[in-house]
PDB file of C-alpha atoms in Angstrom:
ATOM      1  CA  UNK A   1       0.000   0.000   0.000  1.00  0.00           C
ATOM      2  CA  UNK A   2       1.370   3.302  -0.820  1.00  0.00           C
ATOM      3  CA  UNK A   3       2.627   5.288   1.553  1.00  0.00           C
ATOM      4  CA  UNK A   4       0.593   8.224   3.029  1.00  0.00           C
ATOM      5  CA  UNK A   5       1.833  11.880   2.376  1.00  0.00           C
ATOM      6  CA  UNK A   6       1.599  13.757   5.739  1.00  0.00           C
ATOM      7  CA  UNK A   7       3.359  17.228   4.783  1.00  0.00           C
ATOM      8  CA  UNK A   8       4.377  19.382   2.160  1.00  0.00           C
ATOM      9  CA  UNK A   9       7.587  19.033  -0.313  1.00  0.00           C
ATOM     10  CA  UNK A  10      10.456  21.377   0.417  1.00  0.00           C
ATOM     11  CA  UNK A  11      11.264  20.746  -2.843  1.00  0.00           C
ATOM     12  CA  UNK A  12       7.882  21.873  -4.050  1.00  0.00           C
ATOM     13  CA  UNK A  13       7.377  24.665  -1.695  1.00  0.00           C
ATOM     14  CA  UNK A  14      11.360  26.041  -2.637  1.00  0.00           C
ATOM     15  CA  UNK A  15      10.481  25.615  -6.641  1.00  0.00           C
ATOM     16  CA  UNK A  16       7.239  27.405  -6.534  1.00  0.00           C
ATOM     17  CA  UNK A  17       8.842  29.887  -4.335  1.00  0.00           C
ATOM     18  CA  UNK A  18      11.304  30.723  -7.344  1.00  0.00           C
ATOM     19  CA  UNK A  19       8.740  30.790  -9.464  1.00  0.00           C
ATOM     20  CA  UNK A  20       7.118  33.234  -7.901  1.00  0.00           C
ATOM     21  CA  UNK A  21       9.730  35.204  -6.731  1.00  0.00           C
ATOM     22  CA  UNK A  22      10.565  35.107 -10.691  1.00  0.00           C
ATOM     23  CA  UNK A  23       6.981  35.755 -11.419  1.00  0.00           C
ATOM     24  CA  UNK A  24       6.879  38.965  -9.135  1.00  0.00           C
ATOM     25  CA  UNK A  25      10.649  40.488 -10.609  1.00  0.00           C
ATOM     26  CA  UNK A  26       9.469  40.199 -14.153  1.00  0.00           C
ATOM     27  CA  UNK A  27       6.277  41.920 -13.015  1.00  0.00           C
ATOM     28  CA  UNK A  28       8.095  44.613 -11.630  1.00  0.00           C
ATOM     29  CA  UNK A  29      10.728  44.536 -14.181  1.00  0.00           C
ATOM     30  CA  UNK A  30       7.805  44.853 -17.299  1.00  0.00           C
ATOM     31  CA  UNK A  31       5.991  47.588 -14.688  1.00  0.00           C
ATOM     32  CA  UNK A  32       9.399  49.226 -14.690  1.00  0.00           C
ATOM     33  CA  UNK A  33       9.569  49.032 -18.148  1.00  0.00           C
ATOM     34  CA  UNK A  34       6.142  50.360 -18.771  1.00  0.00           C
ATOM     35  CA  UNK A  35       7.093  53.221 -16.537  1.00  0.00           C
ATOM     36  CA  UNK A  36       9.787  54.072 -18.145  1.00  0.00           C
ATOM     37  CA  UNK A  37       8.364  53.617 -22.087  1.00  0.00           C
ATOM     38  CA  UNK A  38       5.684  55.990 -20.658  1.00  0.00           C
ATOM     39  CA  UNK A  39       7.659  58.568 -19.479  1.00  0.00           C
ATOM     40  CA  UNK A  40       9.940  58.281 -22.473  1.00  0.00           C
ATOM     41  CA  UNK A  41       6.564  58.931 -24.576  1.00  0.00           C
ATOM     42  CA  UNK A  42       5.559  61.779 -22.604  1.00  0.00           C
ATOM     43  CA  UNK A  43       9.417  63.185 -22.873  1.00  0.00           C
ATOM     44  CA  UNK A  44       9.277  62.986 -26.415  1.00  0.00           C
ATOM     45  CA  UNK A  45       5.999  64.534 -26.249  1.00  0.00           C
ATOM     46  CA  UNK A  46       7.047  67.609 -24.697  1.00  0.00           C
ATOM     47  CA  UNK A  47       9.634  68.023 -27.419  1.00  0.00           C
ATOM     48  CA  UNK A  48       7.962  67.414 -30.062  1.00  0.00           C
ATOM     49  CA  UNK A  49       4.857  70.207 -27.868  1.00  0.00           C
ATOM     50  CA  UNK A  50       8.497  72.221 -27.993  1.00  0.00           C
ATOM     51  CA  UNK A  51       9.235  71.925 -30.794  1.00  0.00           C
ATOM     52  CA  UNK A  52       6.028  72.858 -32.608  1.00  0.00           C
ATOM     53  CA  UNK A  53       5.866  75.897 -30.226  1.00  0.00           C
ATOM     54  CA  UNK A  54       9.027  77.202 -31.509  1.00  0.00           C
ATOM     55  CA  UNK A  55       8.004  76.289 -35.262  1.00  0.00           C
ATOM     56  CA  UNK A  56       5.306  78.442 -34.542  1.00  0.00           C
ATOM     57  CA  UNK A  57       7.078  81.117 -33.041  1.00  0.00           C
ATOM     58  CA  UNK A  58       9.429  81.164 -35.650  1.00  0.00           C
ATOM     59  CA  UNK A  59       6.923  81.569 -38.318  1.00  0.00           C
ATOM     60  CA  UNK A  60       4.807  84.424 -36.711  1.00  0.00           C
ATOM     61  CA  UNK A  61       8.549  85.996 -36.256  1.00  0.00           C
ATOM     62  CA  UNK A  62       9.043  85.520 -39.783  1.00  0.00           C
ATOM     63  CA  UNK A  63       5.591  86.468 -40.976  1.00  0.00           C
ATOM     64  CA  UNK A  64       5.704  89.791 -38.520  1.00  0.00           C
ATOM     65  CA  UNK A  65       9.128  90.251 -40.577  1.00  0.00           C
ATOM     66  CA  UNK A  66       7.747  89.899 -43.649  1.00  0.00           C
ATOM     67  CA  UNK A  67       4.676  92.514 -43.258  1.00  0.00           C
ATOM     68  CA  UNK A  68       7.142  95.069 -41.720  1.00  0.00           C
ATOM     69  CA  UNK A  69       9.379  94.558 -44.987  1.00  0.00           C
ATOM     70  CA  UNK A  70       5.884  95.019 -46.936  1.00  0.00           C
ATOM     71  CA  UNK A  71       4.728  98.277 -45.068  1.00  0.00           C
ATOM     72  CA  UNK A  72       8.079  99.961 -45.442  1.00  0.00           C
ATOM     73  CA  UNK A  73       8.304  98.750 -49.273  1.00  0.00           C
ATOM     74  CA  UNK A  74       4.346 100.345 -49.520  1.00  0.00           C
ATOM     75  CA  UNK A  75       5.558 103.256 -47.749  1.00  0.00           C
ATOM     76  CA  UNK A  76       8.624 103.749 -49.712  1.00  0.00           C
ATOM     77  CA  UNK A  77       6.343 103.658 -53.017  1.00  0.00           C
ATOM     78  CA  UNK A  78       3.963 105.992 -51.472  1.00  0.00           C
ATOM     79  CA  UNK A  79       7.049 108.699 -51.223  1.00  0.00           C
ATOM     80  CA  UNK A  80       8.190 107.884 -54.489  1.00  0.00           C
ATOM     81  CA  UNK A  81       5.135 108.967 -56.352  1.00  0.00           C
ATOM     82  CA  UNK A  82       3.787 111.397 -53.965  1.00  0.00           C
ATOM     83  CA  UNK A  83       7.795 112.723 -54.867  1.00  0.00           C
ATOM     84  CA  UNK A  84       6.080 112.504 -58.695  1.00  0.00           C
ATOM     85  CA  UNK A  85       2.868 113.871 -58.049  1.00  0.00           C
ATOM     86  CA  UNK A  86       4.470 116.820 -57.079  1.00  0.00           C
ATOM     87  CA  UNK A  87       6.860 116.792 -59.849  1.00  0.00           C
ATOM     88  CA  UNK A  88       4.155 116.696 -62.347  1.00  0.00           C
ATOM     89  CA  UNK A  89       2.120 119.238 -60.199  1.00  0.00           C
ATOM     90  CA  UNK A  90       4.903 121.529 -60.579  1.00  0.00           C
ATOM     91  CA  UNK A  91       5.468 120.946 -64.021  1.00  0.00           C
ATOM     92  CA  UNK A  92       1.587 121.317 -64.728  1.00  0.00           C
ATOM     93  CA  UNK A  93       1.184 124.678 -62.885  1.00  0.00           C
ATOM     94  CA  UNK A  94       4.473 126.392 -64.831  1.00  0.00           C
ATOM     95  CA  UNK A  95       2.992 125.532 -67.634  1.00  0.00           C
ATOM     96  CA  UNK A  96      -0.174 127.295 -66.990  1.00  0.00           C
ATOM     97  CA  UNK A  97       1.402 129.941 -65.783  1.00  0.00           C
ATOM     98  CA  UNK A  98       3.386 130.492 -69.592  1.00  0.00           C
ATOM     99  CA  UNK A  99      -0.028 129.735 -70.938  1.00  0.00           C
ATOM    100  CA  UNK A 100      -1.244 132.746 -69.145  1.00  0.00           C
ATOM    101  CA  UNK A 101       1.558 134.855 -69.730  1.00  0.00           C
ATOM    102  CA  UNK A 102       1.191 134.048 -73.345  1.00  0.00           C
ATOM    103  CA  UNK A 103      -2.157 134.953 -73.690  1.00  0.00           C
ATOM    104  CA  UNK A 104      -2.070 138.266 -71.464  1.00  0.00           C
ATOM    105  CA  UNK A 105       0.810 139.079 -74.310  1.00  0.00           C
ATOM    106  CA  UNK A 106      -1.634 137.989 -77.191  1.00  0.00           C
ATOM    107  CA  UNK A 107      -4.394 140.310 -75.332  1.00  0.00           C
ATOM    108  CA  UNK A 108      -2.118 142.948 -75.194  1.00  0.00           C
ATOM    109  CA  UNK A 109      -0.960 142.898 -79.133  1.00  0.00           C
ATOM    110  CA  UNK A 110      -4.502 142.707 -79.681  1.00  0.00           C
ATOM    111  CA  UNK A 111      -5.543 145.719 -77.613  1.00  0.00           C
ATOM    112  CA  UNK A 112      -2.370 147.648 -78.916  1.00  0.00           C
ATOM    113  CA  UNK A 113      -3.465 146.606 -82.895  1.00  0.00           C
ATOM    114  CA  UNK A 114      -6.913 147.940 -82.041  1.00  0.00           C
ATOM    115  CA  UNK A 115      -6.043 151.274 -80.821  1.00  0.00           C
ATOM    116  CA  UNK A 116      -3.697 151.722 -83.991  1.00  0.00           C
ATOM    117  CA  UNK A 117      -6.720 151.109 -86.252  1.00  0.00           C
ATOM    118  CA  UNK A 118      -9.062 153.161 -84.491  1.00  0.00           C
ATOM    119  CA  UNK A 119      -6.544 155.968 -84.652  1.00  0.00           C
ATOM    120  CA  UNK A 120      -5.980 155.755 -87.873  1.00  0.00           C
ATOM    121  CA  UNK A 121     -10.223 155.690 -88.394  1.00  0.00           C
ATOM    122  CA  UNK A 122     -10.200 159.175 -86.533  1.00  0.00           C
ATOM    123  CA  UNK A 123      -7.160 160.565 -88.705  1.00  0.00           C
ATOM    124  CA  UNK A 124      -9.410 159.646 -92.192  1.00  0.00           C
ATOM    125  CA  UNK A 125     -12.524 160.463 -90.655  1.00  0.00           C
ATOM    126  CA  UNK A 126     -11.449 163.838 -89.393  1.00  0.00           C
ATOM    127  CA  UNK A 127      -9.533 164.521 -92.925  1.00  0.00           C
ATOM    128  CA  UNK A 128     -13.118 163.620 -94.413  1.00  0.00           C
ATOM    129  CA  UNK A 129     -15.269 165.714 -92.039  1.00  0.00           C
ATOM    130  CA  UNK A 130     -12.898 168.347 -93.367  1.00  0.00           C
ATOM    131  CA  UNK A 131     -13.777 167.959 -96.390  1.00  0.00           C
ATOM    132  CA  UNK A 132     -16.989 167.154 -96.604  1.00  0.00           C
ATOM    133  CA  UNK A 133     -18.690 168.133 -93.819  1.00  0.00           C
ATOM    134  CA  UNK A 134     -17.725 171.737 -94.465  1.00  0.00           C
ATOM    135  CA  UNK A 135     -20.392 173.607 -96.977  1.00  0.00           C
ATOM    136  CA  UNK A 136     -19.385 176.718 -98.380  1.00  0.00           C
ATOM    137  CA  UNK A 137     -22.234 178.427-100.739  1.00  0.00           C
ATOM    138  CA  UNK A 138     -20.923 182.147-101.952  1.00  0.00           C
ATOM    139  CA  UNK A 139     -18.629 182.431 -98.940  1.00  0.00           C
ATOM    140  CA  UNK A 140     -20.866 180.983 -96.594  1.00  0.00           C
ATOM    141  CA  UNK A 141     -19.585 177.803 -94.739  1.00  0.00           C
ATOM    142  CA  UNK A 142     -21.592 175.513 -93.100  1.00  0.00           C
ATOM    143  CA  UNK A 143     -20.033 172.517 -90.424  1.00  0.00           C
ATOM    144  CA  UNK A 144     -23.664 171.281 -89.383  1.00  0.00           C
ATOM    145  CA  UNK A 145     -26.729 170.981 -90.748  1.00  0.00           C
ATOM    146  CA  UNK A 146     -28.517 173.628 -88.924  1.00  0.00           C
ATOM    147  CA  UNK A 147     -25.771 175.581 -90.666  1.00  0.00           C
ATOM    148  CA  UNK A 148     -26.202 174.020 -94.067  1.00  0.00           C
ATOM    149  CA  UNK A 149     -29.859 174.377 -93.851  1.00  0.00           C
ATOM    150  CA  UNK A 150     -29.615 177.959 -93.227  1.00  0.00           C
ATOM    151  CA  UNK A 151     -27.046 178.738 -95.410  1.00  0.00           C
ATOM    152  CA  UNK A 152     -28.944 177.241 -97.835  1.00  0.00           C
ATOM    153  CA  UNK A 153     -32.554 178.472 -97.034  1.00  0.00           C
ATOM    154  CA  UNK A 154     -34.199 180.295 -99.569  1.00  0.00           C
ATOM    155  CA  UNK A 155     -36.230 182.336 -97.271  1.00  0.00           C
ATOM    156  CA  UNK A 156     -33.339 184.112 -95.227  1.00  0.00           C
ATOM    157  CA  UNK A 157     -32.008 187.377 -97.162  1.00  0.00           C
ATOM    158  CA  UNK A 158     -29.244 187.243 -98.942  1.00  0.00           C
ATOM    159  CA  UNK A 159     -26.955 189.279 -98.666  1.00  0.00           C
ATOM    160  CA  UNK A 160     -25.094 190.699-101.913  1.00  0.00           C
ATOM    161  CA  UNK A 161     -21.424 190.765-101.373  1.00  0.00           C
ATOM    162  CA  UNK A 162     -20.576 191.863-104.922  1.00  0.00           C
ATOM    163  CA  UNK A 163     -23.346 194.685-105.817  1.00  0.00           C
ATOM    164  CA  UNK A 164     -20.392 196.957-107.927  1.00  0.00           C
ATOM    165  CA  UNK A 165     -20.465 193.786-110.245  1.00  0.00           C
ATOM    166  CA  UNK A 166     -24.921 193.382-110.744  1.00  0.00           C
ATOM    167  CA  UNK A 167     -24.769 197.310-110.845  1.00  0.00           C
ATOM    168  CA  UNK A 168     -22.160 197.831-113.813  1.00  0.00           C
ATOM    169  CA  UNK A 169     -24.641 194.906-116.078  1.00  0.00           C
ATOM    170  CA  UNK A 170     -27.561 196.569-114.973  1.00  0.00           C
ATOM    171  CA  UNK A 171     -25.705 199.840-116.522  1.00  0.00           C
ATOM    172  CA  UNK A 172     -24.799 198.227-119.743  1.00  0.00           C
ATOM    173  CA  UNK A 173     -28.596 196.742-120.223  1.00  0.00           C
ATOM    174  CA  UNK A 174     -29.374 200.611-119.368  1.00  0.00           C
ATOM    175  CA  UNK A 175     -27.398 201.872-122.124  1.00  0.00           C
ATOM    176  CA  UNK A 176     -28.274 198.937-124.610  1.00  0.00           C
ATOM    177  CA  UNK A 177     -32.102 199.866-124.039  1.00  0.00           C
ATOM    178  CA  UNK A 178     -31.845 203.729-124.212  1.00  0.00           C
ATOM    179  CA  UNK A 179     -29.401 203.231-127.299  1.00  0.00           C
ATOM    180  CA  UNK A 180     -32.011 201.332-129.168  1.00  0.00           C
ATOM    181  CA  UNK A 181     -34.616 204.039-128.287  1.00  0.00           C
ATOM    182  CA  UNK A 182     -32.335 206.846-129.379  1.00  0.00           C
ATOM    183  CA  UNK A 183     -28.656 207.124-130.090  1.00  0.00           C
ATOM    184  CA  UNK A 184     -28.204 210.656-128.995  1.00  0.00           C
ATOM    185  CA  UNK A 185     -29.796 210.427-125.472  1.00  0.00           C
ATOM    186  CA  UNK A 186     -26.744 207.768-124.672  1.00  0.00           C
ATOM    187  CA  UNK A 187     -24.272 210.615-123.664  1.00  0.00           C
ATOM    188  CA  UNK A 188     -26.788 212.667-121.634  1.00  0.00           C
ATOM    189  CA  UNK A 189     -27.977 209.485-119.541  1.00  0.00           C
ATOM    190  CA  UNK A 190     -24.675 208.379-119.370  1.00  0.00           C
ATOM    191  CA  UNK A 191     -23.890 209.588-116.142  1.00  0.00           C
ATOM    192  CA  UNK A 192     -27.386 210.219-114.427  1.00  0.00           C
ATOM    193  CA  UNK A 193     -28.597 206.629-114.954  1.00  0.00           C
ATOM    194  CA  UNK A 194     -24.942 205.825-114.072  1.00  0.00           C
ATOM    195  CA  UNK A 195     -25.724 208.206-110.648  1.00  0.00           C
ATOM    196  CA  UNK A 196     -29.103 206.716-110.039  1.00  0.00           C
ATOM    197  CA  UNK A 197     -28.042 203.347-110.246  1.00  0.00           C
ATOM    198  CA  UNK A 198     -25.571 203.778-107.918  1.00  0.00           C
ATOM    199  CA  UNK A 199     -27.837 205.690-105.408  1.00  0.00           C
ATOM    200  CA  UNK A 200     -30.533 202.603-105.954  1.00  0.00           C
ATOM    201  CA  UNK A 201     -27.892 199.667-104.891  1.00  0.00           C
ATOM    202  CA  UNK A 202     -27.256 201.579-101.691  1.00  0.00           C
ATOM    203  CA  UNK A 203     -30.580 201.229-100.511  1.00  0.00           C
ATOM    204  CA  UNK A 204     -32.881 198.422 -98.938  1.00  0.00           C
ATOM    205  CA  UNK A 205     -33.808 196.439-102.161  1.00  0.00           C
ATOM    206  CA  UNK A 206     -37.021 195.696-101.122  1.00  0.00           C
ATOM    207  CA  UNK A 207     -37.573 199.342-101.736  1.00  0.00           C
ATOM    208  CA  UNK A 208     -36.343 199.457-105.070  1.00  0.00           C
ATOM    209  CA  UNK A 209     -38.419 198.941-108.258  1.00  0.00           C
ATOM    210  CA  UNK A 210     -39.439 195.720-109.758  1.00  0.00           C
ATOM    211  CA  UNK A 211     -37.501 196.812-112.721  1.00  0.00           C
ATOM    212  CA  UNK A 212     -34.507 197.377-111.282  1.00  0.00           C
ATOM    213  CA  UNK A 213     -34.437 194.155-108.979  1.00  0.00           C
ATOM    214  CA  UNK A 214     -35.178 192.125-111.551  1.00  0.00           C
ATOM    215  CA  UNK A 215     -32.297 193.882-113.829  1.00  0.00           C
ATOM    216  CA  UNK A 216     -29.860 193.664-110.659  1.00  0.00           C
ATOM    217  CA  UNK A 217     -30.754 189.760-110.373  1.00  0.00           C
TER     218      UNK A 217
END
């Protein structure tokens, strides 16, 4: 009959105590791995968190570059043809300013030329109003027309400036008549009609004879 196991094998007990023992260090040893794989993974973490940060501050540094480069290029082009604008505004307003000067010269010749002509009008025009705007009728001048119409008026008297000449025909038509009437009365009358005559163109012709005026006219 087999015999009867009272207690437990050393053997046993020592073999599963190295197998646990072994058990528990590679537990600890895979936990210590584990550990250390996760704080390697959160290490590399924060780097690569590091490293993005700085990527990113490195590209708003270079973008902040870039826009101050852009506002001083805008700004620099802004002076440049604001430096042009003005240029051209110069340029622009000196030539409006010859334009001006031009024309106030052109105005000027203008004016001048004008006066010349006009002067030259009032030389012809006053040589013509000397000319014709004088009327002289038997040594009566006129310069207006109330003048001319006077001087020409039939109904003023006229005066006779040259009665020596109308008396010496009336005398001749005297002798002529009384010679045809009779030949020997010619030397008698000769100087009494010759008197008479005389006496008659002194005198207010209205008061002298019909025959005589009309022989005197």
């Amino acid at each position: 009959m087999p015999k009867k196991f009272t207690g437990e094998n050393s053997k046993a007990v020592a073999a599963r105590s190295r197998k646990e023992a072994a058990k528990k260090v590679e537990a600890e040893k895979k936990k210590q791995e584990e550990e250390d794989a996760y704080w390697r993974d959160d290490d590399k973490g924060a780097l690569r968190k590091q490293q993005r940060k700085e990527e990113q501050e490195r590209k708003r540094e270079e973008a902040l570059r870039r826009r101050q480069e852009n506002r001083l290029a805008h700004d620099e082009e802004l002076n440049s043809l604001a430096g042009k604008a003005s240029s051209s505004i110069k340029v622009t307003q000196a030539a409006i300013e010859a334009t001006k000067r031009l024309e106030e010269e052109r105005r000027k010749e203008e004016e001048r030329e004008r006066l010349l002509k006009e002067k030259k009008v009032e030389s012809e025009s006053d040589l013509l109003e000397e000319n014709v705007n004088r009327l002289e009728v038997e040594g009566e001048s006129a310069r207006s027309v109330s003048e001319a119409i006077k001087v020409l008026s039939t109904d003023s008297p006229v005066v006779d400036r040259h009665p020596e000449k109308r008396l010496k025909a009336a005398y001749l038509v005297c002798l002529k008549f009384l010679f045809t009437l009779n030949a020997s009365l010619v030397g008698v009358l000769n100087r009494g009609c010759f008197l008479s005559f005389t006496r008659m163109s002194r005198i207010d012709r209205k008061a002298q004879p019909d025959f005589v005026r009309g022989v005197m006219n």
